[in-house]
Amino acid sequence: MQLRNSEHGYGLVAVTLHWLVAITVFAMFGLGLYMVDLDYYDPWYTDAPDLHRSAGVLLFVLVILRLLWRLVNQRPAPLAGHRQFERVAAVVVHGFLYLDLFIVMVSGYLISTADGRGIEVFGLFEVPALLAAEKGREELAGLVHWYAALALVAMAGVHAAAALKHHFVDRDQTLMRMLKVTPPK
């Protein structure tokens, strides 16, 4: 089993990090939608936000690990059939996804620490509040968090649609390179 990427495809680490981030983003979006309608008497009223914040901190760590892995690992060569427009679009979309991920995570952190308290992560450790409590920060950060999360899920949908287009219309290996570990050739 190949851990590192090769010129021809992605290794186990890159594939695993990709799918862990993707699944976590969609699960967090679903949980976020669910928890905004909870009332004070719902048993998930405090548990859902605690889970959302804890998973958000772990997602931040996963994204950092993914970026570090990209820095120290070669990227597979673009497939021969990809046009210049597709290559540029892929770079732009990936850049947007990473930037928007950080906007979502930082704004979530700012919401959670607006009262000056840190974020308890699954009862194991606490991420401290780096800024003093500030009235109004939670509302502004909440708006940024909401719209950035919507944009993230929408762009992830575009990303997935492009992968499906490559697979079913172009019949190339774009999608398969991220669904399975490619052995070295």
PDB file of C-alpha atoms in Angstrom:
ATOM      1  CA  MET A   1       0.000   0.000   0.000  1.00  0.00           C
ATOM      2  CA  GLN A   2       1.502   3.283  -1.094  1.00  0.00           C
ATOM      3  CA  LEU A   3       1.521   6.049   1.541  1.00  0.00           C
ATOM      4  CA  ARG A   4       2.963   8.841  -0.572  1.00  0.00           C
ATOM      5  CA  ASN A   5       1.677  10.338  -3.802  1.00  0.00           C
ATOM      6  CA  SER A   6       3.295   9.404  -7.064  1.00  0.00           C
ATOM      7  CA  GLU A   7       3.396  11.118 -10.433  1.00  0.00           C
ATOM      8  CA  HIS A   8       0.392   8.984 -11.404  1.00  0.00           C
ATOM      9  CA  GLY A   9      -1.887   9.264  -8.370  1.00  0.00           C
ATOM     10  CA  TYR A  10      -2.512   9.936  -4.717  1.00  0.00           C
ATOM     11  CA  GLY A  11      -1.206   7.854  -1.842  1.00  0.00           C
ATOM     12  CA  LEU A  12      -3.092   6.563   1.173  1.00  0.00           C
ATOM     13  CA  VAL A  13      -2.366   9.604   3.355  1.00  0.00           C
ATOM     14  CA  ALA A  14      -3.655  12.136   0.813  1.00  0.00           C
ATOM     15  CA  VAL A  15      -6.756  10.060   0.009  1.00  0.00           C
ATOM     16  CA  THR A  16      -7.554   9.509   3.705  1.00  0.00           C
ATOM     17  CA  LEU A  17      -7.094  13.183   4.623  1.00  0.00           C
ATOM     18  CA  HIS A  18      -9.209  14.290   1.639  1.00  0.00           C
ATOM     19  CA  TRP A  19     -12.155  12.094   2.594  1.00  0.00           C
ATOM     20  CA  LEU A  20     -11.889  12.779   6.330  1.00  0.00           C
ATOM     21  CA  VAL A  21     -12.070  16.530   5.637  1.00  0.00           C
ATOM     22  CA  ALA A  22     -14.923  16.120   3.133  1.00  0.00           C
ATOM     23  CA  ILE A  23     -17.038  13.905   5.397  1.00  0.00           C
ATOM     24  CA  THR A  24     -16.388  16.123   8.413  1.00  0.00           C
ATOM     25  CA  VAL A  25     -17.341  19.301   6.525  1.00  0.00           C
ATOM     26  CA  PHE A  26     -20.686  17.860   5.404  1.00  0.00           C
ATOM     27  CA  ALA A  27     -21.402  16.334   8.827  1.00  0.00           C
ATOM     28  CA  MET A  28     -20.582  19.664  10.506  1.00  0.00           C
ATOM     29  CA  PHE A  29     -22.838  21.524   8.067  1.00  0.00           C
ATOM     30  CA  GLY A  30     -25.703  19.126   8.810  1.00  0.00           C
ATOM     31  CA  LEU A  31     -25.150  19.395  12.554  1.00  0.00           C
ATOM     32  CA  GLY A  32     -24.984  23.181  12.284  1.00  0.00           C
ATOM     33  CA  LEU A  33     -28.322  23.293  10.444  1.00  0.00           C
ATOM     34  CA  TYR A  34     -29.852  20.953  13.009  1.00  0.00           C
ATOM     35  CA  MET A  35     -28.669  22.825  16.078  1.00  0.00           C
ATOM     36  CA  VAL A  36     -29.842  26.313  15.088  1.00  0.00           C
ATOM     37  CA  ASP A  37     -33.449  25.243  15.645  1.00  0.00           C
ATOM     38  CA  LEU A  38     -32.927  23.600  19.033  1.00  0.00           C
ATOM     39  CA  ASP A  39     -34.764  25.161  21.944  1.00  0.00           C
ATOM     40  CA  TYR A  40     -33.554  25.442  25.514  1.00  0.00           C
ATOM     41  CA  TYR A  41     -35.359  22.277  26.620  1.00  0.00           C
ATOM     42  CA  ASP A  42     -33.983  20.028  23.907  1.00  0.00           C
ATOM     43  CA  PRO A  43     -31.436  17.517  25.276  1.00  0.00           C
ATOM     44  CA  TRP A  44     -29.082  18.428  22.404  1.00  0.00           C
ATOM     45  CA  TYR A  45     -29.256  22.165  23.200  1.00  0.00           C
ATOM     46  CA  THR A  46     -25.761  22.149  24.755  1.00  0.00           C
ATOM     47  CA  ASP A  47     -24.447  18.816  23.438  1.00  0.00           C
ATOM     48  CA  ALA A  48     -24.812  19.666  19.728  1.00  0.00           C
ATOM     49  CA  PRO A  49     -22.833  22.942  19.930  1.00  0.00           C
ATOM     50  CA  ASP A  50     -20.192  21.219  22.111  1.00  0.00           C
ATOM     51  CA  LEU A  51     -19.855  18.445  19.510  1.00  0.00           C
ATOM     52  CA  HIS A  52     -19.784  21.010  16.680  1.00  0.00           C
ATOM     53  CA  ARG A  53     -17.017  23.050  18.341  1.00  0.00           C
ATOM     54  CA  SER A  54     -14.939  19.996  19.257  1.00  0.00           C
ATOM     55  CA  ALA A  55     -15.209  18.550  15.759  1.00  0.00           C
ATOM     56  CA  GLY A  56     -14.348  21.993  14.351  1.00  0.00           C
ATOM     57  CA  VAL A  57     -11.090  22.061  16.308  1.00  0.00           C
ATOM     58  CA  LEU A  58     -10.202  18.569  15.064  1.00  0.00           C
ATOM     59  CA  LEU A  59     -11.130  19.617  11.513  1.00  0.00           C
ATOM     60  CA  PHE A  60      -8.693  22.536  11.848  1.00  0.00           C
ATOM     61  CA  VAL A  61      -5.949  20.058  12.787  1.00  0.00           C
ATOM     62  CA  LEU A  62      -6.873  17.794   9.848  1.00  0.00           C
ATOM     63  CA  VAL A  63      -6.745  20.689   7.378  1.00  0.00           C
ATOM     64  CA  ILE A  64      -3.346  21.803   8.702  1.00  0.00           C
ATOM     65  CA  LEU A  65      -2.069  18.213   8.367  1.00  0.00           C
ATOM     66  CA  ARG A  66      -3.465  18.039   4.841  1.00  0.00           C
ATOM     67  CA  LEU A  67      -1.744  21.277   3.833  1.00  0.00           C
ATOM     68  CA  LEU A  68       1.545  20.152   5.382  1.00  0.00           C
ATOM     69  CA  TRP A  69       1.274  16.822   3.547  1.00  0.00           C
ATOM     70  CA  ARG A  70       0.729  18.697   0.275  1.00  0.00           C
ATOM     71  CA  LEU A  71       3.853  20.768   0.939  1.00  0.00           C
ATOM     72  CA  VAL A  72       6.154  17.800   1.547  1.00  0.00           C
ATOM     73  CA  ASN A  73       4.678  15.453  -1.022  1.00  0.00           C
ATOM     74  CA  GLN A  74       4.675  15.540  -4.798  1.00  0.00           C
ATOM     75  CA  ARG A  75       1.405  16.173  -6.566  1.00  0.00           C
ATOM     76  CA  PRO A  76       0.315  13.793  -9.285  1.00  0.00           C
ATOM     77  CA  ALA A  77       0.765  15.152 -12.782  1.00  0.00           C
ATOM     78  CA  PRO A  78      -2.386  16.474 -14.447  1.00  0.00           C
ATOM     79  CA  LEU A  79      -4.012  13.964 -16.724  1.00  0.00           C
ATOM     80  CA  ALA A  80      -3.078  14.386 -20.380  1.00  0.00           C
ATOM     81  CA  GLY A  81      -6.663  14.997 -21.502  1.00  0.00           C
ATOM     82  CA  HIS A  82      -7.228  17.972 -19.193  1.00  0.00           C
ATOM     83  CA  ARG A  83      -7.459  21.315 -20.973  1.00  0.00           C
ATOM     84  CA  GLN A  84      -5.694  24.420 -19.646  1.00  0.00           C
ATOM     85  CA  PHE A  85      -9.042  25.862 -18.497  1.00  0.00           C
ATOM     86  CA  GLU A  86      -9.712  22.743 -16.409  1.00  0.00           C
ATOM     87  CA  ARG A  87      -6.276  22.892 -14.818  1.00  0.00           C
ATOM     88  CA  VAL A  88      -6.692  26.566 -13.892  1.00  0.00           C
ATOM     89  CA  ALA A  89     -10.234  25.954 -12.627  1.00  0.00           C
ATOM     90  CA  ALA A  90      -8.985  23.105 -10.422  1.00  0.00           C
ATOM     91  CA  VAL A  91      -6.309  25.335  -8.862  1.00  0.00           C
ATOM     92  CA  VAL A  92      -8.821  28.156  -8.271  1.00  0.00           C
ATOM     93  CA  VAL A  93     -11.461  25.857  -6.767  1.00  0.00           C
ATOM     94  CA  HIS A  94      -8.969  24.107  -4.496  1.00  0.00           C
ATOM     95  CA  GLY A  95      -7.593  27.468  -3.374  1.00  0.00           C
ATOM     96  CA  PHE A  96     -11.105  28.719  -2.644  1.00  0.00           C
ATOM     97  CA  LEU A  97     -11.946  25.548  -0.701  1.00  0.00           C
ATOM     98  CA  TYR A  98      -8.892  25.910   1.533  1.00  0.00           C
ATOM     99  CA  LEU A  99      -9.393  29.647   2.056  1.00  0.00           C
ATOM    100  CA  ASP A 100     -13.078  29.214   2.815  1.00  0.00           C
ATOM    101  CA  LEU A 101     -12.376  26.325   5.186  1.00  0.00           C
ATOM    102  CA  PHE A 102     -10.149  28.646   7.204  1.00  0.00           C
ATOM    103  CA  ILE A 103     -12.744  31.430   7.138  1.00  0.00           C
ATOM    104  CA  VAL A 104     -15.381  29.004   8.442  1.00  0.00           C
ATOM    105  CA  MET A 105     -13.094  27.653  11.159  1.00  0.00           C
ATOM    106  CA  VAL A 106     -11.745  31.039  12.315  1.00  0.00           C
ATOM    107  CA  SER A 107     -15.221  32.571  12.392  1.00  0.00           C
ATOM    108  CA  GLY A 108     -16.457  29.537  14.359  1.00  0.00           C
ATOM    109  CA  TYR A 109     -13.621  30.035  16.810  1.00  0.00           C
ATOM    110  CA  LEU A 110     -14.530  33.727  17.146  1.00  0.00           C
ATOM    111  CA  ILE A 111     -18.176  32.841  17.825  1.00  0.00           C
ATOM    112  CA  SER A 112     -17.208  30.263  20.430  1.00  0.00           C
ATOM    113  CA  THR A 113     -14.720  32.498  22.246  1.00  0.00           C
ATOM    114  CA  ALA A 114     -16.660  35.768  22.030  1.00  0.00           C
ATOM    115  CA  ASP A 115     -17.400  35.531  25.754  1.00  0.00           C
ATOM    116  CA  GLY A 116     -13.687  35.212  26.579  1.00  0.00           C
ATOM    117  CA  ARG A 117     -13.854  31.482  27.376  1.00  0.00           C
ATOM    118  CA  GLY A 118     -11.890  28.805  25.535  1.00  0.00           C
ATOM    119  CA  ILE A 119     -13.239  25.809  23.621  1.00  0.00           C
ATOM    120  CA  GLU A 120     -13.392  22.509  25.477  1.00  0.00           C
ATOM    121  CA  VAL A 121     -12.541  19.712  23.015  1.00  0.00           C
ATOM    122  CA  PHE A 122     -14.345  16.477  23.877  1.00  0.00           C
ATOM    123  CA  GLY A 123     -13.429  17.050  27.529  1.00  0.00           C
ATOM    124  CA  LEU A 124      -9.785  16.269  26.717  1.00  0.00           C
ATOM    125  CA  PHE A 125      -8.213  19.708  26.429  1.00  0.00           C
ATOM    126  CA  GLU A 126      -9.123  23.345  25.950  1.00  0.00           C
ATOM    127  CA  VAL A 127      -8.248  25.707  23.130  1.00  0.00           C
ATOM    128  CA  PRO A 128      -7.863  29.077  24.857  1.00  0.00           C
ATOM    129  CA  ALA A 129      -9.614  32.260  23.838  1.00  0.00           C
ATOM    130  CA  LEU A 130      -6.917  34.462  22.317  1.00  0.00           C
ATOM    131  CA  LEU A 131      -9.056  37.611  22.368  1.00  0.00           C
ATOM    132  CA  ALA A 132     -10.817  39.252  25.290  1.00  0.00           C
ATOM    133  CA  ALA A 133     -14.611  39.053  25.443  1.00  0.00           C
ATOM    134  CA  GLU A 134     -16.187  41.543  23.065  1.00  0.00           C
ATOM    135  CA  LYS A 135     -19.841  42.428  22.721  1.00  0.00           C
ATOM    136  CA  GLY A 136     -21.140  42.021  19.161  1.00  0.00           C
ATOM    137  CA  ARG A 137     -18.315  39.789  17.929  1.00  0.00           C
ATOM    138  CA  GLU A 138     -20.484  36.680  18.158  1.00  0.00           C
ATOM    139  CA  GLU A 139     -23.139  38.128  15.831  1.00  0.00           C
ATOM    140  CA  LEU A 140     -20.696  39.351  13.178  1.00  0.00           C
ATOM    141  CA  ALA A 141     -18.651  36.143  13.322  1.00  0.00           C
ATOM    142  CA  GLY A 142     -21.913  34.182  13.149  1.00  0.00           C
ATOM    143  CA  LEU A 143     -22.910  35.873   9.896  1.00  0.00           C
ATOM    144  CA  VAL A 144     -19.475  35.261   8.389  1.00  0.00           C
ATOM    145  CA  HIS A 145     -19.581  31.640   9.602  1.00  0.00           C
ATOM    146  CA  TRP A 146     -23.025  31.017   8.077  1.00  0.00           C
ATOM    147  CA  TYR A 147     -22.338  32.512   4.667  1.00  0.00           C
ATOM    148  CA  ALA A 148     -18.846  31.033   4.434  1.00  0.00           C
ATOM    149  CA  ALA A 149     -20.242  27.594   5.354  1.00  0.00           C
ATOM    150  CA  LEU A 150     -22.917  27.919   2.664  1.00  0.00           C
ATOM    151  CA  ALA A 151     -20.264  28.909   0.121  1.00  0.00           C
ATOM    152  CA  LEU A 152     -18.036  26.024   1.230  1.00  0.00           C
ATOM    153  CA  VAL A 153     -20.743  23.407   0.782  1.00  0.00           C
ATOM    154  CA  ALA A 154     -21.789  24.930  -2.556  1.00  0.00           C
ATOM    155  CA  MET A 155     -18.217  24.947  -3.868  1.00  0.00           C
ATOM    156  CA  ALA A 156     -17.659  21.407  -2.574  1.00  0.00           C
ATOM    157  CA  GLY A 157     -20.736  20.470  -4.603  1.00  0.00           C
ATOM    158  CA  VAL A 158     -19.192  22.085  -7.696  1.00  0.00           C
ATOM    159  CA  HIS A 159     -15.965  20.206  -6.951  1.00  0.00           C
ATOM    160  CA  ALA A 160     -17.864  16.901  -6.686  1.00  0.00           C
ATOM    161  CA  ALA A 161     -19.863  17.642  -9.851  1.00  0.00           C
ATOM    162  CA  ALA A 162     -16.634  18.300 -11.750  1.00  0.00           C
ATOM    163  CA  ALA A 163     -15.197  14.992 -10.525  1.00  0.00           C
ATOM    164  CA  LEU A 164     -18.361  13.186 -11.660  1.00  0.00           C
ATOM    165  CA  LYS A 165     -18.211  14.966 -15.038  1.00  0.00           C
ATOM    166  CA  HIS A 166     -14.629  13.761 -15.470  1.00  0.00           C
ATOM    167  CA  HIS A 167     -15.668  10.222 -14.561  1.00  0.00           C
ATOM    168  CA  PHE A 168     -18.916   9.817 -16.520  1.00  0.00           C
ATOM    169  CA  VAL A 169     -18.547  12.272 -19.422  1.00  0.00           C
ATOM    170  CA  ASP A 170     -14.804  12.501 -20.035  1.00  0.00           C
ATOM    171  CA  ARG A 171     -14.213   8.946 -18.784  1.00  0.00           C
ATOM    172  CA  ASP A 172     -10.830   9.830 -17.332  1.00  0.00           C
ATOM    173  CA  GLN A 173      -9.133   8.850 -14.069  1.00  0.00           C
ATOM    174  CA  THR A 174      -9.684  12.126 -12.136  1.00  0.00           C
ATOM    175  CA  LEU A 175     -12.240  10.709  -9.705  1.00  0.00           C
ATOM    176  CA  MET A 176     -10.584   7.321  -9.403  1.00  0.00           C
ATOM    177  CA  ARG A 177      -7.318   8.938  -8.314  1.00  0.00           C
ATOM    178  CA  MET A 178      -9.088  10.192  -5.168  1.00  0.00           C
ATOM    179  CA  LEU A 179     -11.212   7.093  -4.575  1.00  0.00           C
ATOM    180  CA  LYS A 180      -8.363   4.610  -4.381  1.00  0.00           C
ATOM    181  CA  VAL A 181      -4.678   4.601  -3.725  1.00  0.00           C
ATOM    182  CA  THR A 182      -2.798   4.493  -6.995  1.00  0.00           C
ATOM    183  CA  PRO A 183       0.100   2.057  -7.069  1.00  0.00           C
ATOM    184  CA  PRO A 184       3.373   3.421  -8.424  1.00  0.00           C
ATOM    185  CA  LYS A 185       4.024   2.711 -12.100  1.00  0.00           C
TER     186      LYS A 185
END
